[in-house]
mmCIF file of C-alpha atoms in Angstrom:
data_model
loop_
_atom_site.group_PDB
_atom_site.id
_atom_site.type_symbol
_atom_site.label_atom_id
_atom_site.label_comp_id
_atom_site.label_asym_id
_atom_site.label_seq_id
_atom_site.Cartn_x
_atom_site.Cartn_y
_atom_site.Cartn_z
ATOM 1 C CA UNK A 168 -49.274 -1.859 -35.674
ATOM 2 C CA UNK A 169 -45.897 -2.991 -36.997
ATOM 3 C CA UNK A 170 -43.446 -4.640 -34.970
ATOM 4 C CA UNK A 171 -41.149 -1.599 -34.885
ATOM 5 C CA UNK A 172 -44.082 0.546 -33.631
ATOM 6 C CA UNK A 173 -44.683 -1.412 -30.494
ATOM 7 C CA UNK A 174 -43.206 0.076 -27.305
ATOM 8 C CA UNK A 175 -41.777 -2.234 -24.791
ATOM 9 C CA UNK A 176 -42.513 -1.403 -21.048
ATOM 10 C CA UNK A 177 -39.166 -0.798 -18.799
ATOM 11 C CA UNK A 178 -38.150 -3.870 -16.807
ATOM 12 C CA UNK A 179 -38.969 -3.007 -13.058
ATOM 13 C CA UNK A 180 -36.718 -4.653 -10.822
ATOM 14 C CA UNK A 181 -38.060 -5.774 -7.342
ATOM 15 C CA UNK A 182 -35.218 -5.799 -4.790
ATOM 16 C CA UNK A 183 -31.564 -6.009 -5.916
ATOM 17 C CA UNK A 184 -31.001 -5.704 -9.472
ATOM 18 C CA UNK A 185 -28.486 -8.484 -9.823
ATOM 19 C CA UNK A 186 -27.745 -8.143 -13.454
ATOM 20 C CA UNK A 187 -27.135 -4.599 -13.277
ATOM 21 C CA UNK A 188 -24.665 -5.055 -10.371
ATOM 22 C CA UNK A 189 -22.869 -7.869 -11.659
ATOM 23 C CA UNK A 190 -22.517 -6.009 -15.178
ATOM 24 C CA UNK A 191 -21.038 -3.048 -13.440
ATOM 25 C CA UNK A 192 -18.709 -5.279 -11.653
ATOM 26 C CA UNK A 193 -17.480 -7.324 -14.495
ATOM 27 C CA UNK A 194 -16.962 -3.711 -16.487
ATOM 28 C CA UNK A 195 -14.790 -2.434 -13.726
ATOM 29 C CA UNK A 196 -13.018 -5.873 -13.364
ATOM 30 C CA UNK A 197 -12.274 -5.877 -17.153
ATOM 31 C CA UNK A 198 -10.960 -2.320 -17.151
ATOM 32 C CA UNK A 199 -8.012 -3.437 -14.958
ATOM 33 C CA UNK A 200 -7.686 -6.945 -16.294
ATOM 34 C CA UNK A 201 -7.055 -5.874 -19.730
ATOM 35 C CA UNK A 202 -3.858 -3.879 -18.751
ATOM 36 C CA UNK A 203 -2.865 -6.594 -16.276
ATOM 37 C CA UNK A 204 0.830 -5.990 -16.847
ATOM 38 C CA UNK A 205 0.436 -2.418 -15.534
ATOM 39 C CA UNK A 206 -2.272 -3.170 -12.911
ATOM 40 C CA UNK A 207 -1.233 -6.552 -11.520
ATOM 41 C CA UNK A 208 2.309 -7.499 -12.480
ATOM 42 C CA UNK A 209 3.880 -4.135 -11.883
ATOM 43 C CA UNK A 210 2.969 -3.597 -8.288
ATOM 44 C CA UNK A 211 4.460 -7.160 -7.655
ATOM 45 C CA UNK A 212 7.737 -6.086 -9.234
ATOM 46 C CA UNK A 213 7.796 -2.902 -7.411
ATOM 47 C CA UNK A 214 7.154 -4.969 -4.138
ATOM 48 C CA UNK A 215 9.982 -7.283 -5.012
ATOM 49 C CA UNK A 216 12.321 -4.296 -5.487
ATOM 50 C CA UNK A 217 11.259 -2.720 -1.984
ATOM 51 C CA UNK A 218 11.924 -6.055 -0.277
ATOM 52 C CA UNK A 219 15.182 -6.377 -2.093
ATOM 53 C CA UNK A 220 16.593 -2.830 -1.147
ATOM 54 C CA UNK A 221 15.520 -3.016 2.517
ATOM 55 C CA UNK A 222 16.848 -6.415 2.787
ATOM 56 C CA UNK A 223 20.199 -5.526 1.367
ATOM 57 C CA UNK A 224 20.289 -2.607 3.750
ATOM 58 C CA UNK A 225 19.434 -4.782 6.724
ATOM 59 C CA UNK A 226 22.169 -7.574 5.762
ATOM 60 C CA UNK A 227 24.610 -4.850 5.761
ATOM 61 C CA UNK A 228 24.361 -4.046 9.366
ATOM 62 C CA UNK A 229 23.081 -7.595 10.558
ATOM 63 C CA UNK A 230 25.144 -9.838 12.847
ATOM 64 C CA UNK A 231 22.586 -12.312 13.795
ATOM 65 C CA UNK A 232 21.257 -14.320 10.865
ATOM 66 C CA UNK A 233 18.078 -15.257 12.885
ATOM 67 C CA UNK A 234 17.365 -11.692 13.420
ATOM 68 C CA UNK A 235 17.741 -10.842 10.019
ATOM 69 C CA UNK A 236 15.374 -13.449 9.001
ATOM 70 C CA UNK A 237 12.829 -12.398 11.324
ATOM 71 C CA UNK A 238 13.201 -8.898 10.263
ATOM 72 C CA UNK A 239 12.315 -10.041 6.630
ATOM 73 C CA UNK A 240 9.392 -12.017 7.757
ATOM 74 C CA UNK A 241 8.162 -8.853 9.494
ATOM 75 C CA UNK A 242 8.598 -6.656 6.512
ATOM 76 C CA UNK A 243 7.032 -8.569 3.699
ATOM 77 C CA UNK A 244 3.265 -8.573 5.091
ATOM 78 C CA UNK A 245 3.569 -4.811 5.551
ATOM 79 C CA UNK A 246 4.830 -4.138 1.903
ATOM 80 C CA UNK A 247 2.148 -6.421 0.462
ATOM 81 C CA UNK A 248 -0.675 -4.796 2.364
ATOM 82 C CA UNK A 249 0.769 -1.475 1.133
ATOM 83 C CA UNK A 250 0.192 -2.317 -2.491
ATOM 84 C CA UNK A 251 -3.183 -4.003 -1.614
ATOM 85 C CA UNK A 252 -4.226 -0.599 -0.269
ATOM 86 C CA UNK A 253 -2.960 1.568 -2.868
ATOM 87 C CA UNK A 254 -4.166 -0.357 -5.712
ATOM 88 C CA UNK A 255 -7.670 -0.887 -4.398
ATOM 89 C CA UNK A 256 -7.902 2.882 -4.010
ATOM 90 C CA UNK A 257 -6.567 3.704 -7.473
ATOM 91 C CA UNK A 258 -8.838 1.283 -8.987
ATOM 92 C CA UNK A 259 -12.213 3.111 -7.960
ATOM 93 C CA UNK A 260 -10.939 6.539 -7.746
ATOM 94 C CA UNK A 261 -9.514 6.521 -11.362
ATOM 95 C CA UNK A 262 -12.662 4.695 -12.576
ATOM 96 C CA UNK A 263 -15.019 7.213 -11.472
ATOM 97 C CA UNK A 264 -12.942 10.392 -12.397
ATOM 98 C CA UNK A 265 -11.965 9.208 -15.645
ATOM 99 C CA UNK A 266 -15.949 8.521 -16.217
ATOM 100 C CA UNK A 267 -16.797 12.082 -14.822
ATOM 101 C CA UNK A 268 -14.161 13.716 -17.112
ATOM 102 C CA UNK A 269 -15.193 11.895 -20.264
ATOM 103 C CA UNK A 270 -18.852 12.682 -19.549
ATOM 104 C CA UNK A 271 -19.741 8.829 -19.439
ATOM 105 C CA UNK A 272 -20.906 9.052 -15.774
ATOM 106 C CA UNK A 273 -24.222 9.977 -17.115
ATOM 107 C CA UNK A 274 -24.828 6.537 -18.622
ATOM 108 C CA UNK A 275 -24.343 4.876 -15.400
ATOM 109 C CA UNK A 276 -26.829 7.287 -13.920
ATOM 110 C CA UNK A 277 -29.381 6.766 -16.456
ATOM 111 C CA UNK A 278 -28.817 2.773 -16.294
ATOM 112 C CA UNK A 279 -31.655 0.720 -13.970
ATOM 113 C CA UNK A 280 -29.219 0.147 -11.082
ATOM 114 C CA UNK A 281 -29.927 1.899 -7.676
ATOM 115 C CA UNK A 282 -27.274 3.807 -5.881
ATOM 116 C CA UNK A 283 -26.707 0.745 -3.495
ATOM 117 C CA UNK A 284 -25.949 -1.390 -6.659
ATOM 118 C CA UNK A 285 -23.702 1.390 -8.035
ATOM 119 C CA UNK A 286 -21.699 1.715 -4.782
ATOM 120 C CA UNK A 287 -21.582 -2.213 -4.439
ATOM 121 C CA UNK A 288 -20.232 -2.616 -7.945
ATOM 122 C CA UNK A 289 -17.447 -0.130 -7.405
ATOM 123 C CA UNK A 290 -16.480 -1.504 -4.293
ATOM 124 C CA UNK A 291 -16.435 -4.991 -5.174
ATOM 125 C CA UNK A 292 -14.395 -4.254 -8.385
ATOM 126 C CA UNK A 293 -11.836 -2.195 -5.935
ATOM 127 C CA UNK A 294 -11.787 -4.982 -3.540
ATOM 128 C CA UNK A 295 -11.106 -7.583 -6.259
ATOM 129 C CA UNK A 296 -8.101 -5.601 -7.659
ATOM 130 C CA UNK A 297 -6.622 -5.056 -4.140
ATOM 131 C CA UNK A 298 -7.009 -8.995 -3.301
ATOM 132 C CA UNK A 299 -5.729 -9.768 -6.920
ATOM 133 C CA UNK A 300 -2.624 -7.479 -6.205
ATOM 134 C CA UNK A 301 -1.877 -8.973 -2.778
ATOM 135 C CA UNK A 302 -1.719 -12.410 -4.429
ATOM 136 C CA UNK A 303 0.550 -11.236 -7.208
ATOM 137 C CA UNK A 304 2.772 -9.466 -4.599
ATOM 138 C CA UNK A 305 3.018 -12.646 -2.166
ATOM 139 C CA UNK A 306 3.680 -15.137 -4.847
ATOM 140 C CA UNK A 307 7.348 -14.086 -5.456
ATOM 141 C CA UNK A 308 7.953 -13.294 -1.748
ATOM 142 C CA UNK A 309 7.132 -17.000 -0.697
ATOM 143 C CA UNK A 310 10.619 -17.734 -1.937
ATOM 144 C CA UNK A 311 12.288 -15.546 0.548
ATOM 145 C CA UNK A 312 10.132 -15.324 3.469
ATOM 146 C CA UNK A 313 8.687 -18.181 5.813
ATOM 147 C CA UNK A 314 4.761 -18.598 5.900
ATOM 148 C CA UNK A 315 4.945 -21.871 8.050
ATOM 149 C CA UNK A 316 2.715 -20.227 10.910
ATOM 150 C CA UNK A 317 0.387 -18.234 8.881
ATOM 151 C CA UNK A 318 -3.280 -18.120 9.444
ATOM 152 C CA UNK A 319 -5.007 -17.743 5.980
ATOM 153 C CA UNK A 320 -8.170 -16.975 7.212
ATOM 154 C CA UNK A 321 -6.794 -13.671 9.176
ATOM 155 C CA UNK A 322 -4.790 -12.934 6.187
ATOM 156 C CA UNK A 323 -7.770 -13.206 3.805
ATOM 157 C CA UNK A 324 -9.770 -10.914 6.266
ATOM 158 C CA UNK A 325 -7.646 -8.253 6.567
ATOM 159 C CA UNK A 326 -6.731 -8.243 2.748
ATOM 160 C CA UNK A 327 -10.444 -7.934 2.115
ATOM 161 C CA UNK A 328 -11.087 -5.140 4.736
ATOM 162 C CA UNK A 329 -8.108 -3.378 3.796
ATOM 163 C CA UNK A 330 -9.173 -3.370 0.101
ATOM 164 C CA UNK A 331 -12.780 -2.447 1.160
ATOM 165 C CA UNK A 332 -11.393 0.534 3.346
ATOM 166 C CA UNK A 333 -9.314 2.028 0.182
ATOM 167 C CA UNK A 334 -11.986 1.235 -2.078
ATOM 168 C CA UNK A 335 -14.243 3.304 0.001
ATOM 169 C CA UNK A 336 -11.896 6.020 0.184
ATOM 170 C CA UNK A 337 -11.178 5.854 -3.733
ATOM 171 C CA UNK A 338 -15.024 6.330 -4.207
ATOM 172 C CA UNK A 339 -15.394 9.443 -2.075
ATOM 173 C CA UNK A 340 -12.070 10.700 -3.575
ATOM 174 C CA UNK A 341 -13.288 9.959 -7.134
ATOM 175 C CA UNK A 342 -16.642 11.759 -6.525
ATOM 176 C CA UNK A 343 -15.311 14.767 -4.805
ATOM 177 C CA UNK A 344 -12.188 15.149 -7.222
ATOM 178 C CA UNK A 345 -12.735 17.366 -10.520
ATOM 179 C CA UNK A 346 -9.285 16.588 -11.799
ATOM 180 C CA UNK A 347 -6.360 14.474 -11.781
ATOM 181 C CA UNK A 348 -4.279 16.893 -9.735
ATOM 182 C CA UNK A 349 -7.029 16.749 -6.934
ATOM 183 C CA UNK A 350 -6.897 12.894 -6.805
ATOM 184 C CA UNK A 351 -3.145 12.989 -6.972
ATOM 185 C CA UNK A 352 -3.096 15.428 -3.810
ATOM 186 C CA UNK A 353 -5.207 13.217 -1.936
ATOM 187 C CA UNK A 354 -2.639 10.313 -2.686
ATOM 188 C CA UNK A 355 0.272 12.114 -1.930
ATOM 189 C CA UNK A 356 -0.433 14.169 1.053
ATOM 190 C CA UNK A 357 -2.990 11.793 3.019
ATOM 191 C CA UNK A 358 -2.971 8.330 1.883
ATOM 192 C CA UNK A 359 0.831 7.796 1.407
ATOM 193 C CA UNK A 360 1.811 9.407 4.454
ATOM 194 C CA UNK A 361 -0.723 7.576 6.642
ATOM 195 C CA UNK A 362 0.346 4.253 5.156
ATOM 196 C CA UNK A 363 4.126 4.800 5.491
ATOM 197 C CA UNK A 364 3.600 5.992 9.215
ATOM 198 C CA UNK A 365 1.380 3.137 10.276
ATOM 199 C CA UNK A 366 3.851 0.640 10.786
ATOM 200 C CA UNK A 367 4.643 -0.479 7.254
ATOM 201 C CA UNK A 368 8.094 -0.950 7.446
ATOM 202 C CA UNK A 369 8.855 -1.026 11.156
ATOM 203 C CA UNK A 370 7.254 -1.891 14.499
ATOM 204 C CA UNK A 371 5.522 1.100 16.354
ATOM 205 C CA UNK A 372 6.511 -0.567 19.591
ATOM 206 C CA UNK A 373 10.224 0.802 19.307
ATOM 207 C CA UNK A 374 8.755 4.452 19.075
ATOM 208 C CA UNK A 375 8.443 6.981 21.933
ATOM 209 C CA UNK A 376 5.234 6.625 23.990
ATOM 210 C CA UNK A 377 3.666 9.461 22.519
ATOM 211 C CA UNK A 378 4.386 8.484 18.922
ATOM 212 C CA UNK A 379 2.955 5.108 19.621
ATOM 213 C CA UNK A 380 -0.428 6.753 20.599
ATOM 214 C CA UNK A 381 -0.244 8.829 17.467
ATOM 215 C CA UNK A 382 0.253 5.584 15.351
ATOM 216 C CA UNK A 383 -2.653 3.896 17.023
ATOM 217 C CA UNK A 384 -4.778 6.672 15.964
ATOM 218 C CA UNK A 385 -4.090 5.996 12.151
ATOM 219 C CA UNK A 386 -6.760 3.653 11.103
ATOM 220 C CA UNK A 387 -4.050 2.088 8.610
ATOM 221 C CA UNK A 388 -2.078 1.073 11.598
ATOM 222 C CA UNK A 389 -4.864 -1.500 12.510
ATOM 223 C CA UNK A 390 -5.204 -2.911 9.047
ATOM 224 C CA UNK A 391 -1.524 -3.571 8.338
ATOM 225 C CA UNK A 392 -1.091 -4.685 11.794
ATOM 226 C CA UNK A 393 -3.836 -7.307 11.651
ATOM 227 C CA UNK A 394 -2.579 -8.394 8.187
ATOM 228 C CA UNK A 395 0.838 -8.919 9.599
ATOM 229 C CA UNK A 396 -0.473 -10.934 12.777
ATOM 230 C CA UNK A 397 -1.929 -13.478 10.019
ATOM 231 C CA UNK A 398 1.469 -14.164 8.923
ATOM 232 C CA UNK A 399 3.748 -14.071 12.298
ATOM 233 C CA UNK A 400 0.937 -14.859 15.036
ATOM 234 C CA UNK A 401 2.018 -11.579 16.667
ATOM 235 C CA UNK A 402 0.601 -8.338 17.103
ATOM 236 C CA UNK A 403 0.704 -4.921 18.657
ATOM 237 C CA UNK A 404 -2.909 -4.972 19.529
ATOM 238 C CA UNK A 405 -5.751 -7.323 20.303
ATOM 239 C CA UNK A 406 -6.551 -9.382 17.174
ATOM 240 C CA UNK A 407 -10.229 -9.319 17.671
ATOM 241 C CA UNK A 408 -10.344 -5.778 18.688
ATOM 242 C CA UNK A 409 -8.656 -4.741 15.659
ATOM 243 C CA UNK A 410 -10.867 -7.083 13.423
ATOM 244 C CA UNK A 411 -14.026 -5.333 14.989
ATOM 245 C CA UNK A 412 -12.539 -1.579 14.720
ATOM 246 C CA UNK A 413 -11.869 -2.361 10.836
ATOM 247 C CA UNK A 414 -15.466 -3.823 10.287
ATOM 248 C CA UNK A 415 -16.777 -0.902 12.021
ATOM 249 C CA UNK A 416 -14.868 1.603 9.948
ATOM 250 C CA UNK A 417 -15.793 -0.070 6.827
ATOM 251 C CA UNK A 418 -19.462 -0.264 7.552
ATOM 252 C CA UNK A 419 -19.656 3.627 8.357
ATOM 253 C CA UNK A 420 -17.457 4.603 5.146
ATOM 254 C CA UNK A 421 -19.709 1.981 2.996
ATOM 255 C CA UNK A 422 -22.809 3.997 4.207
ATOM 256 C CA UNK A 423 -20.968 7.455 3.468
ATOM 257 C CA UNK A 424 -20.447 6.203 0.054
ATOM 258 C CA UNK A 425 -23.856 5.068 -0.579
ATOM 259 C CA UNK A 426 -25.358 8.522 0.571
ATOM 260 C CA UNK A 427 -22.999 10.677 -1.325
ATOM 261 C CA UNK A 428 -23.964 8.519 -4.598
ATOM 262 C CA UNK A 429 -27.598 8.621 -3.729
ATOM 263 C CA UNK A 430 -27.286 12.443 -3.341
ATOM 264 C CA UNK A 431 -25.574 12.768 -6.727
ATOM 265 C CA UNK A 432 -23.149 15.212 -5.437
ATOM 266 C CA UNK A 433 -20.927 16.491 -8.081
ATOM 267 C CA UNK A 434 -22.327 13.397 -10.253
ATOM 268 C CA UNK A 435 -25.392 14.643 -11.839
ATOM 269 C CA UNK A 436 -23.733 18.087 -12.676
#
């Protein structure tokens, strides 16, 4: 039999197919790195505009320079985390939805990777974009805020957990959505309001007790509050409890994401 007539047996992977997982991860990372001006630089510019506008508004009514400085230090972490979460969500949900609309997701289903590896690849790429956006947003703000008391381990932990949280939501949204209108509706009516009302721009301690309880029921509050604690050393809740709550939510969401991908719901048809 000629060389071209021989059939090669398919490669069987025992355990985790690290090559397949790495390939998917790199593919998704290259997708947003190739347009870094839009995916990494633009969020930093928007963040700086947010910070500038709020700072000018605060400075107009400020009478105590130290209080004005403290308010700016309080504002910066919330704005950074908002960008981290929004971009981690957008990275995964757009990747899945575009692949479904173009009919390219079937190629991924036919590849020799398991639902676990597929889930991990998408989530890790979303986390990577979230963290990179966080870094790009933090660097210009270092010229305006103080980070002398920053706990970088806490900051990195909540940046990862916030990115993973939104990557999970983005994965589920991308699977459930059938067109871009569905994705935009989820973003505009669920994600954005929950982020804005979770203490991104203000402390919930100044709210009415009833509104404080509502804010504490918002999972986004724990992410932003913990991230801000890393910069200021102050928190509206117990730091260790916050870390455990976010970790628990992420584990549950990751399990749900894996189960949905394994079921093939709205992916195989």
